[in-house]
XYZ file of C-alpha atoms in Angstrom:
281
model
C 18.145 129.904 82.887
C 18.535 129.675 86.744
C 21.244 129.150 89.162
C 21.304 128.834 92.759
C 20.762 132.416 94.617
C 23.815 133.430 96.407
C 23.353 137.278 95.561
C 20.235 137.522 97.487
C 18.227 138.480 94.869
C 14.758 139.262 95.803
C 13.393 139.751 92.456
C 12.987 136.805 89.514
C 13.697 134.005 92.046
C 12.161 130.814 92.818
C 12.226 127.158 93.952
C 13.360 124.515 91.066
C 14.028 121.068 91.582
C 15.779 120.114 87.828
C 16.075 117.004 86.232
C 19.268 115.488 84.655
C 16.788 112.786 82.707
C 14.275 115.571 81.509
C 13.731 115.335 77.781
C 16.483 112.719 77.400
C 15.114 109.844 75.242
C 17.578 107.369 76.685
C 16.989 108.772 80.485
C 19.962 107.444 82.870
C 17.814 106.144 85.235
C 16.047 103.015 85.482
C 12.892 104.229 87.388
C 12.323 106.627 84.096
C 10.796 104.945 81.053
C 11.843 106.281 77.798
C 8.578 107.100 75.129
C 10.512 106.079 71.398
C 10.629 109.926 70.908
C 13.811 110.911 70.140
C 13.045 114.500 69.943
C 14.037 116.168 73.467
C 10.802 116.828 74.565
C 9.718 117.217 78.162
C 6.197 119.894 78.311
C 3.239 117.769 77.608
C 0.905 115.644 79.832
C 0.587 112.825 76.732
C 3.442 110.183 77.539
C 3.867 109.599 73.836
C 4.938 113.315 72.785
C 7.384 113.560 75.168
C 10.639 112.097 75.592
C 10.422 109.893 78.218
C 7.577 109.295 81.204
C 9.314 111.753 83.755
C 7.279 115.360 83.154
C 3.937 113.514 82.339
C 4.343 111.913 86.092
C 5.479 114.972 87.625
C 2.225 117.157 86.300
C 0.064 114.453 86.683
C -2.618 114.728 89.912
C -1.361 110.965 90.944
C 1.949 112.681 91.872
C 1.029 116.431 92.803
C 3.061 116.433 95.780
C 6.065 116.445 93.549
C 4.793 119.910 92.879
C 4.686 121.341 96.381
C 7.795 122.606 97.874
C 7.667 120.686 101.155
C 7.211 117.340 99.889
C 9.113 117.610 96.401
C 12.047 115.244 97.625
C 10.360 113.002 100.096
C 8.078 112.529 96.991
C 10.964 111.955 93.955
C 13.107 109.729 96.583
C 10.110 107.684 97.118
C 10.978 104.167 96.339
C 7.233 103.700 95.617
C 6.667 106.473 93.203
C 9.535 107.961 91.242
C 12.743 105.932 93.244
C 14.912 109.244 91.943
C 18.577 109.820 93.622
C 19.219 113.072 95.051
C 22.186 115.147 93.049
C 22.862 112.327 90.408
C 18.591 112.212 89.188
C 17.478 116.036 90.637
C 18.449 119.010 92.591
C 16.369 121.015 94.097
C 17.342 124.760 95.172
C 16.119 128.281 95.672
C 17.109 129.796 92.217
C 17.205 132.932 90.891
C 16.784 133.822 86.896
C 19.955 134.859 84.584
C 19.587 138.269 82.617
C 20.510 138.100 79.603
C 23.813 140.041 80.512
C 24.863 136.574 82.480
C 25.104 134.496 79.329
C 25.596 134.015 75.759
C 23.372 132.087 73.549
C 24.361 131.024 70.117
C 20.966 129.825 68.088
C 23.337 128.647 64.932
C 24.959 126.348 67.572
C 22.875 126.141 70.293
C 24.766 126.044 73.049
C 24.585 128.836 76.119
C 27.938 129.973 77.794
C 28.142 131.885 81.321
C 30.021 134.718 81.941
C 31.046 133.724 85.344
C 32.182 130.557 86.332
C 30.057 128.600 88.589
C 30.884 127.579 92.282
C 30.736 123.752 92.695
C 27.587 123.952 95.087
C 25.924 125.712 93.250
C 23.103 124.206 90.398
C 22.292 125.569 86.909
C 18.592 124.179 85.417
C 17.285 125.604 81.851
C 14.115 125.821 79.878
C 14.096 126.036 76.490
C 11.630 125.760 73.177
C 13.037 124.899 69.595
C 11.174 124.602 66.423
C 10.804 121.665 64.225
C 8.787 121.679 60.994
C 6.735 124.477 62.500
C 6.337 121.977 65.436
C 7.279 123.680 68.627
C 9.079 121.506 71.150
C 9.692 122.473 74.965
C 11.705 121.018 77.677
C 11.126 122.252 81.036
C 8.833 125.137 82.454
C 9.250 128.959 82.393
C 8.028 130.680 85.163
C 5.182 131.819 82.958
C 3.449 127.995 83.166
C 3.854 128.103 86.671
C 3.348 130.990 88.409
C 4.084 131.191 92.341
C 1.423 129.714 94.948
C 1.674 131.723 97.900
C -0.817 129.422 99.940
C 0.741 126.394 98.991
C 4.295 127.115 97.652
C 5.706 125.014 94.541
C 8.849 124.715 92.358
C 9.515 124.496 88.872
C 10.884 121.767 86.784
C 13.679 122.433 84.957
C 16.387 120.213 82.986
C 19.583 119.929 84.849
C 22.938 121.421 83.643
C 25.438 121.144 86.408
C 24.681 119.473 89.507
C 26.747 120.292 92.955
C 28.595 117.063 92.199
C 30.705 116.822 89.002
C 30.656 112.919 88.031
C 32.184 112.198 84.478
C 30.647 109.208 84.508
C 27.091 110.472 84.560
C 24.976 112.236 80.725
C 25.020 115.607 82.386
C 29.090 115.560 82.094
C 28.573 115.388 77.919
C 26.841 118.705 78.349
C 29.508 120.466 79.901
C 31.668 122.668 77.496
C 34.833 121.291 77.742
C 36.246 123.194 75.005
C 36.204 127.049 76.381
C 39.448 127.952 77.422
C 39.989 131.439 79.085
C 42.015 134.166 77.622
C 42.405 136.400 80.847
C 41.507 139.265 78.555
C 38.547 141.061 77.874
C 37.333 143.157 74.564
C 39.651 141.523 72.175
C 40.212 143.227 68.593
C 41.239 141.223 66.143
C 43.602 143.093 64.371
C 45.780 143.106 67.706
C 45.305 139.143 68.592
C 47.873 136.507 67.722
C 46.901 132.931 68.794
C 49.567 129.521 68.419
C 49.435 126.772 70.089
C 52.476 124.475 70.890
C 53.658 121.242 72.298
C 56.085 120.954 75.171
C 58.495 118.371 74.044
C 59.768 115.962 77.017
C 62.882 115.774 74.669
C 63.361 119.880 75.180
C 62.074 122.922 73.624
C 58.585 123.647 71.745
C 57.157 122.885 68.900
C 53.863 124.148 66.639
C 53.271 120.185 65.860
C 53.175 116.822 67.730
C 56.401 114.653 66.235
C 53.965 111.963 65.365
C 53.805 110.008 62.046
C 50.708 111.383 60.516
C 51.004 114.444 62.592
C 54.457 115.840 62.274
C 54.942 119.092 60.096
C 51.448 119.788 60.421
C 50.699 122.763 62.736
C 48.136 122.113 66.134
C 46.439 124.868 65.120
C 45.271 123.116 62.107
C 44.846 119.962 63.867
C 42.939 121.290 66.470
C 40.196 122.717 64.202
C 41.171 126.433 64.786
C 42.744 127.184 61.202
C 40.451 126.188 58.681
C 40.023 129.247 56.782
C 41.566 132.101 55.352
C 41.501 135.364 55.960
C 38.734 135.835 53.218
C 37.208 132.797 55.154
C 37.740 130.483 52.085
C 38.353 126.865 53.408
C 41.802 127.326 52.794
C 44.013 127.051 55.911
C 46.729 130.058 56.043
C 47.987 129.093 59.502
C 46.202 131.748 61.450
C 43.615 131.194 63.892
C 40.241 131.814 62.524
C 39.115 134.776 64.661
C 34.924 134.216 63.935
C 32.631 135.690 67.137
C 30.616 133.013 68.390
C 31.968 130.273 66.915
C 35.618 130.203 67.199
C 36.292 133.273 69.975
C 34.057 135.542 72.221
C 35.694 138.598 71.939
C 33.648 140.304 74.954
C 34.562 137.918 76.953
C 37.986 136.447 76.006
C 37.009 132.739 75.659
C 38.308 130.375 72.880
C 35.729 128.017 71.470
C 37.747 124.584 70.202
C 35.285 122.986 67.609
C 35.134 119.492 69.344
C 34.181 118.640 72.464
C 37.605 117.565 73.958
C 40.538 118.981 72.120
C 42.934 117.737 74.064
C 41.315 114.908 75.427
C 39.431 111.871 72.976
C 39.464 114.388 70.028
C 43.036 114.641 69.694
C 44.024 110.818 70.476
C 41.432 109.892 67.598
C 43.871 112.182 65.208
C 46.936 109.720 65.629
C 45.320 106.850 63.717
C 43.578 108.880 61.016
C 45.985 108.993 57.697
C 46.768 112.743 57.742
C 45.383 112.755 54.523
C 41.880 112.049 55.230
C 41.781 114.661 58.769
C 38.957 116.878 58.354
C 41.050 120.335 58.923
């Protein structure tokens, strides 16, 4: 993982331009052709493996200047070659590489969470290999594939996380954790933490449920996804958060991990036309 250098890092840093399209199969823009393989795949020179025709253009010889540091965005912006739009298609920015005390990766989920919040000019690009049937899949470059050129300086090619521009109506936004909400409090034990959540009536006081037909009586903490075990973790709701690291809290840390994407967004409006009896809590 990389992120633009602001410490002044010296050591593990280098020049990435990353890709919001690389490895999609459906890539946002129209100057990138998508392959038919729906497998995010973005490492190999044969169009066909990968995902779409992005990385086999950018290692190709035809477009080698895409490569060099000095002519990377003259050469992407290029109505000619790849037509690609600064900040919505690509970033490019002198980067320097996470340790692995900056971040948390969970493999059974697969999704990576900083430990520090970002600042909005600043750009976050990943690498990554997964395995598939003993098939191993990559989508961007580790410094490894590409080692620095001093006499002719290059970049690496990363896929895109966060941009210096957040736009919800751009792919990148659906890759953006929406459902990490800070505790303030670090090292949590769980025989000490209590978690509820309520609703702020406009008619006066609180309440643990949302007065709605199908929803009234039943507690947000259930309807929210964060009570669906017991405390033998039987899926039996007790009404008590389910305190599981990695998955529903990071204790280090002090983040709650909703299981949807937008608990109190699209996730929860879906809930008020689903017969309670049928809600998957």
């Amino acid at each position: 993982m990389w992120v633009t250098n602001k410490t002044g890092a010296t050591v593990d840093v280098r020049d990435i331009v990353a890709f919001q399209d690389m490895g999609e199969a459906k890539p946002y823009s129209p100057a990138i052709q998508g392959s038919g393989n729906t497998l995010p795949y973005a490492n190999n020179l044969n169009p066909v493996l990968n995902s779409n025709d992005l990385y086999t253009r950018l290692a190709s010889k035809t477009y080698s200047k895409a490569r060099y540091l000095d002519f990377s965005i003259q050469e992407l912006t290029d109505p000619t070659k790849f037509n690609l739009v600064p900040v919505q298609d690509f970033e490019k920015t002198y980067a320097r590489k996470l340790t692995s005390a900056e971040f948390v990766f969970d493999p059974r989920i697969g999704y990576v969470m900083l430990n520090q919040q970002l600042n909005p000019d600043e750009v976050l690009g990943v690498a990554y290999q997964y395995t598939v049937n003993g098939q191993v899949y990559q989508v961007g470059e580790f410094a490894t594939d590409v080692p620095p050129n001093v006499d002719t300086p290059n970049v690496l090619f990363l896929k895109m996380l966060k941009s210096t521009s957040t736009r919800t109506n751009l792919p990148i936004w659906d890759l953006m954790m929406k459902n990490v909400y800070s505790l303030g409090a670090y090292q949590i034990n769980p025989e000490d933490f209590f978690l509820d959540i309520y609703y702020l009536d406009p008619g006066g006081g609180e309440k643990r449920y949302i007065p709605a037909d199908n929803l009234n009586g039943i507690p947000l903490i259930r309807v929210l996804g964060l009570d669906r075990l017991n405390n033998n973790l039987d899926p039996q709701p007790d009404g008590v958060f389910d305190f599981i690291p990695g998955i529903t809290i990071n204790p280090a840390n002090g983040k709650v991990i909703f299981p949807v994407l937008e608990p109190f967004g699209k996730d929860l409006s879906k809930q008020f036309s689903t017969p309670a009896a049928s809600q998957p809590y």
